[in-house]
CSV table of C-alpha atoms in Angstrom, one decimal:
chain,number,residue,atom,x,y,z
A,1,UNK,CA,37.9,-79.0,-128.2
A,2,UNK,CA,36.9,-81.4,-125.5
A,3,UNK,CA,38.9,-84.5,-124.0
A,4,UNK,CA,38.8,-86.1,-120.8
A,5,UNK,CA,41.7,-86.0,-118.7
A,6,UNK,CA,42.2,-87.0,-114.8
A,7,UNK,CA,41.7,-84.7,-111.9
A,8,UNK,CA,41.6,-81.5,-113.4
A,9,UNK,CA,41.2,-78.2,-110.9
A,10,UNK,CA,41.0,-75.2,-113.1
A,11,UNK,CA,43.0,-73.5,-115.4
A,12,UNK,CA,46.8,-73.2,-116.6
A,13,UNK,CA,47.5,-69.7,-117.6
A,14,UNK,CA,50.7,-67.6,-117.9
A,15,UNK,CA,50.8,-64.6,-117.3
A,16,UNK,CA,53.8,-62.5,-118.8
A,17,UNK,CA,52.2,-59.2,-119.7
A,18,UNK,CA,53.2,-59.9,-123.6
A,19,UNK,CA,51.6,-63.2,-123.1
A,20,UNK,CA,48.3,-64.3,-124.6
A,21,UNK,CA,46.7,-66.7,-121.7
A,22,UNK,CA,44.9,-69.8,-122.4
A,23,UNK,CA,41.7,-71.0,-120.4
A,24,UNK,CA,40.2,-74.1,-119.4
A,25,UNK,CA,36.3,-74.4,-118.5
A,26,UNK,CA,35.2,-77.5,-116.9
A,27,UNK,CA,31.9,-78.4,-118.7
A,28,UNK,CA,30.7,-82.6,-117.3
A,29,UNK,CA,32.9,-83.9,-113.5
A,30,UNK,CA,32.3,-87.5,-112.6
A,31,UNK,CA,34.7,-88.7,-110.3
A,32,UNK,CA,38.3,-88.1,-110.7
A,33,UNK,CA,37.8,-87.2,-114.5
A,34,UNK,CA,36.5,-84.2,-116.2
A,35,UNK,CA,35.2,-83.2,-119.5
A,36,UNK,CA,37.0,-79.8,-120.4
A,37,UNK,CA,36.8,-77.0,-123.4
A,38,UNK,CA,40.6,-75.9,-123.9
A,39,UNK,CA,41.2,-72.7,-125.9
A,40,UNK,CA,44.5,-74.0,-126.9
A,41,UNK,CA,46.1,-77.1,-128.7
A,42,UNK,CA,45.8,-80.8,-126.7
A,43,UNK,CA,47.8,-83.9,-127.7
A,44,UNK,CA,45.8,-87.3,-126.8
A,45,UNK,CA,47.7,-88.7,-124.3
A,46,UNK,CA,50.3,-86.4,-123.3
A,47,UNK,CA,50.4,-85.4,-119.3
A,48,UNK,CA,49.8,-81.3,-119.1
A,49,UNK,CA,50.7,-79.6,-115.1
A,50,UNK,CA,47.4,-77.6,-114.6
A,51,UNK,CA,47.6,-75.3,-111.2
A,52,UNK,CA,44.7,-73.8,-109.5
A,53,UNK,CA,43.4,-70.5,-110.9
A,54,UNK,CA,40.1,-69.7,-109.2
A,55,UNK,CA,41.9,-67.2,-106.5
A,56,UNK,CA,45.1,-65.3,-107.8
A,57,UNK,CA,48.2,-67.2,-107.9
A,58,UNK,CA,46.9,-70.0,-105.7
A,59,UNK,CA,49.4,-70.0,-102.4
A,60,UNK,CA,51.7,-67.2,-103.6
A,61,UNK,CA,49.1,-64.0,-103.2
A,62,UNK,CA,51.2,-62.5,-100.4
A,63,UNK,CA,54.1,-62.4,-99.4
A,64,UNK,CA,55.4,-61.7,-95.9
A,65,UNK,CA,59.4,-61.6,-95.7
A,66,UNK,CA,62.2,-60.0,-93.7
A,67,UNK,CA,66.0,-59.4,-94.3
A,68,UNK,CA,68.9,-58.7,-92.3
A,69,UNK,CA,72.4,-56.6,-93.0
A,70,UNK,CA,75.2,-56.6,-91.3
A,71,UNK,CA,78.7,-54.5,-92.2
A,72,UNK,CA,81.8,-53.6,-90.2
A,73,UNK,CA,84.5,-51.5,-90.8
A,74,UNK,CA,87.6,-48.9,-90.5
A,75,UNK,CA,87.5,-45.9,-91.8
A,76,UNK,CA,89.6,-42.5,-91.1
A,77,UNK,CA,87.3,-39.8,-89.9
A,78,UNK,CA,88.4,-36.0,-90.8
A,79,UNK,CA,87.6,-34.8,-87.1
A,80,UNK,CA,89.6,-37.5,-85.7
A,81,UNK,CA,93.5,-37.9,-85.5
A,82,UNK,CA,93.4,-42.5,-85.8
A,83,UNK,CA,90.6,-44.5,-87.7
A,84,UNK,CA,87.4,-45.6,-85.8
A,85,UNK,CA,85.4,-49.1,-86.2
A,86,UNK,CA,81.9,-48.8,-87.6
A,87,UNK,CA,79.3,-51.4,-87.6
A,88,UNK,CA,76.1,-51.5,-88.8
A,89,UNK,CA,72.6,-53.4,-89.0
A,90,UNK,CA,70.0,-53.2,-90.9
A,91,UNK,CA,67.0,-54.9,-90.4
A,92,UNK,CA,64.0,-54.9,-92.9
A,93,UNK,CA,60.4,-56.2,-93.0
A,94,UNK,CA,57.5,-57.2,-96.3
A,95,UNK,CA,54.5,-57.4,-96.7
A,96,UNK,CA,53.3,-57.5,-100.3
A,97,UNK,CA,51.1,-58.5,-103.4
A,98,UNK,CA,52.3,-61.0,-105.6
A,99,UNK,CA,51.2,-60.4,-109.7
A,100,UNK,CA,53.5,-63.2,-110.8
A,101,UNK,CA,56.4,-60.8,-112.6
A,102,UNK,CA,55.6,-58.0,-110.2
A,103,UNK,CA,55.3,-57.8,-106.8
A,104,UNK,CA,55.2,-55.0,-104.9
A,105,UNK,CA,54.2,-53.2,-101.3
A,106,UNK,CA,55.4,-52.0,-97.9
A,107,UNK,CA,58.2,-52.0,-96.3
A,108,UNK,CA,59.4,-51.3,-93.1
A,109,UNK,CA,63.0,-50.8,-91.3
A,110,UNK,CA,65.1,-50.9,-88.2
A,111,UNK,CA,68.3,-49.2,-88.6
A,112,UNK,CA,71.4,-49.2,-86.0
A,113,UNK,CA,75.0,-48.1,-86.5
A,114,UNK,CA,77.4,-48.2,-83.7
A,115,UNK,CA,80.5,-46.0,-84.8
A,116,UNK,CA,83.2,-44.2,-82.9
A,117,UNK,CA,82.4,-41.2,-84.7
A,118,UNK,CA,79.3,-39.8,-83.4
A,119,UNK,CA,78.4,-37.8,-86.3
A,120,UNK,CA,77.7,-41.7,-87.7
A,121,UNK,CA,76.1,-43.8,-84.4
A,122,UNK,CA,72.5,-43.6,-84.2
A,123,UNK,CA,69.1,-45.7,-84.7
A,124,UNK,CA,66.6,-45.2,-87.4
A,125,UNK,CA,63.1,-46.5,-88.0
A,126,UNK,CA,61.8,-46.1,-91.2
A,127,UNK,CA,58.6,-47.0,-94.0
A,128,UNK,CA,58.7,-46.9,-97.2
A,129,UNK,CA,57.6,-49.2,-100.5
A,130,UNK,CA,59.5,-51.9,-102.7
A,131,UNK,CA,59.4,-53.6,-106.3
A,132,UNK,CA,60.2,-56.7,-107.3
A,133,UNK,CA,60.8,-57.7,-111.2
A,134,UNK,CA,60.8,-61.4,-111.5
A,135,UNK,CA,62.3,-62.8,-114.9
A,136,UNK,CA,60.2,-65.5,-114.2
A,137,UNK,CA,57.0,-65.9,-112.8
A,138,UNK,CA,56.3,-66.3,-109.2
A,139,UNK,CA,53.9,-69.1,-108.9
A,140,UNK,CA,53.6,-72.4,-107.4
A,141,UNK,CA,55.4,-74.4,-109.5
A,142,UNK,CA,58.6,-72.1,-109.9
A,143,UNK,CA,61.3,-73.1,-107.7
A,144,UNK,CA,64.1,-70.8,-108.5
A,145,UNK,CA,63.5,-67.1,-109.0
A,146,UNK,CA,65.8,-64.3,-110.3
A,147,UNK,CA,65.0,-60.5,-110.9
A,148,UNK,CA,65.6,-56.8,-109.8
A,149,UNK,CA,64.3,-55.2,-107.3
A,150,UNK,CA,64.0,-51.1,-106.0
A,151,UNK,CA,63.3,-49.9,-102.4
A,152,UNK,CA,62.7,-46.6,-101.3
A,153,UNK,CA,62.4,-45.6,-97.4
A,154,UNK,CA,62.2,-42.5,-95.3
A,155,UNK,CA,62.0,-41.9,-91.4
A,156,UNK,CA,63.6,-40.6,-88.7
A,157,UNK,CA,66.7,-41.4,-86.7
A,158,UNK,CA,68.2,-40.7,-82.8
A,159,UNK,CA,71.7,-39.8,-82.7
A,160,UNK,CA,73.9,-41.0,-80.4
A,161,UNK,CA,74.1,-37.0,-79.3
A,162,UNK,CA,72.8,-34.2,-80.3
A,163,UNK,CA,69.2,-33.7,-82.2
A,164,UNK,CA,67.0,-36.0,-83.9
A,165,UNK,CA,67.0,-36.0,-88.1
A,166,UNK,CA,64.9,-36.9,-91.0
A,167,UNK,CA,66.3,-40.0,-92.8
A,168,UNK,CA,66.0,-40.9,-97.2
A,169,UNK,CA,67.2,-44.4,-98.1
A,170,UNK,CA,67.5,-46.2,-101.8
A,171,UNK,CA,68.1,-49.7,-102.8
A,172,UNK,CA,68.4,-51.1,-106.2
A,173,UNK,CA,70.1,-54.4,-107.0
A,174,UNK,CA,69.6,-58.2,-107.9
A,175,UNK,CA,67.9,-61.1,-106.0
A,176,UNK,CA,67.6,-64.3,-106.1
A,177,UNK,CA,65.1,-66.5,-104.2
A,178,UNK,CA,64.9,-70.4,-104.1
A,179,UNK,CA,61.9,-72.8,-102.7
A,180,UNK,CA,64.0,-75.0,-101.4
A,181,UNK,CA,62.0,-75.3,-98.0
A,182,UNK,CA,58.1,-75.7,-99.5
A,183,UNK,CA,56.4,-74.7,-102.5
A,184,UNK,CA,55.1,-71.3,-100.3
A,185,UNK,CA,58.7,-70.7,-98.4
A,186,UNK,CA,61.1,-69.1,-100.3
A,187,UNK,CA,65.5,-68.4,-98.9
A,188,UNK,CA,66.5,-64.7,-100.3
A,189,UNK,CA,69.5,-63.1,-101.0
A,190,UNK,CA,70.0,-60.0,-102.6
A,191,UNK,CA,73.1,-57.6,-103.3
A,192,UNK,CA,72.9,-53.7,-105.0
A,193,UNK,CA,73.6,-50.2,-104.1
A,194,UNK,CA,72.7,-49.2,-100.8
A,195,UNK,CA,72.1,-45.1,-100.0
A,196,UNK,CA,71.3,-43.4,-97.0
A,197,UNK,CA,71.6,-39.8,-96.1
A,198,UNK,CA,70.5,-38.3,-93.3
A,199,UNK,CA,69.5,-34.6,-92.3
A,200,UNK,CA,69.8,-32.5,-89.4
A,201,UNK,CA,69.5,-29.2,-88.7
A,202,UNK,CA,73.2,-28.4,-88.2
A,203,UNK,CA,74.8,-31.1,-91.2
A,204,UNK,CA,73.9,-33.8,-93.4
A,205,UNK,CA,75.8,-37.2,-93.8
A,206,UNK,CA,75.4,-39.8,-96.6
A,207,UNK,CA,76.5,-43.5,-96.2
A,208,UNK,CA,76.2,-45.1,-99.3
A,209,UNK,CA,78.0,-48.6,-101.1
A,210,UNK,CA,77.3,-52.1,-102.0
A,211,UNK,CA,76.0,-54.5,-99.8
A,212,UNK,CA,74.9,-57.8,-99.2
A,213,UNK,CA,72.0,-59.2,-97.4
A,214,UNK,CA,70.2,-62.5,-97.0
A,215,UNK,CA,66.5,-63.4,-95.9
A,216,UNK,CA,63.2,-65.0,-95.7
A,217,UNK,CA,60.2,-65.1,-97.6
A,218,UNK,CA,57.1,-66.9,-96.8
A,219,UNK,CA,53.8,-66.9,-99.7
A,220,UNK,CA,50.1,-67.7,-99.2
């Protein structure tokens, strides 16, 4: 089927993995119109949003992002006779490809608690990879985004005293992100389970709970 419509750039296609995509091929360009061979259905007359297809995903290919945690609290430690204040950061960093309902890649982590029980104060770096599942697609014209999302880290961490220890972190939870600077910049928030335990030679120690956390995301 051909029809001539203004300032078309390539194709619209969706890409779901159950989805069936639909193609455009530009076959005559004069000016600001086109002459185009749809493989799906055209109404005469009706305005279609068409978004640029010749590179993946147009200006969300990548994503760079990074996210910050912050928790404080009382808790009662068995060595000690009064409870002791615990605070904690965590700081994380992206990069990562974007397939529209997946994206995926590494991350990387800054970890500091500050705790009056020593077993508990240290700083951690640590690598690892993430998964995002978008329910819907991540592409230009999306403004709102919800899905779930997975982390997995290891690394190392420096006690306050005593000797260094190997580190194994999990996240799983919910996100959300919202466009709602540009079209490629993207406010995140996410909250899920949070895990962390930690091994030394002498004793291990697990953190673990619900946590909040809030971000930035930036596509190209």
């Amino acid at each position: 089927m051909a029809l001539v419509i203004k300032l078309i750039l390539m194709a619209f296609i969706l890409i779901p993995i159950s989805s069936v995509a639909q193609q455009i091929r530009v076959e005559k360009v004069k000016g600001n119109k086109a002459v185009i061979e749809f493989s799906g259905d055209l109404t005469p007359g009706k305005t279609y949003s068409i978004r640029d297809k010749s590179g993946h995903n147009g200006v969300r290919k990548y994503v760079i992002s990074g996210s910050m945690e912050f928790t404080s609290s009382t808790y009662a430690a068995s060595s000690l006779s009064a409870s002791v204040k615990h605070n904690d950061l965590n700081l994380s960093a992206r990069f990562g490809w974007n397939y529209e309902v997946f994206e995926f890649g590494p991350i990387f982590g800054y970890r500091n608690i500050d705790s009056g029980y020593v077993d508990q104060h240290f700083t951690s770096f640590s690598g690892g990879v993430f998964v995002d599942y978008n329910f819907t697609p991540n592409h230009p014209e999306a403004s709102a985004i919800f899905g779930l999302t997975g982390e997995g880290i290891f690394g190392s961490l420096t006690p306050n005293s005593g000797s260094s220890a190997s580190t194994t972190g999990f996240f799983a939870g919910g996100f959300f992100k919202w466009f709602g600077l540009t079209d490629s910049t993207a406010l995140r928030a996410d909250l899920g389970y949070d895990y962390l335990k930690t091994t030394a030679d002498t004793s291990n120690n697990t953190l673990q709970g619900f946590v909040f956390r809030g971000g930035i995301a930036t596509y190209f």
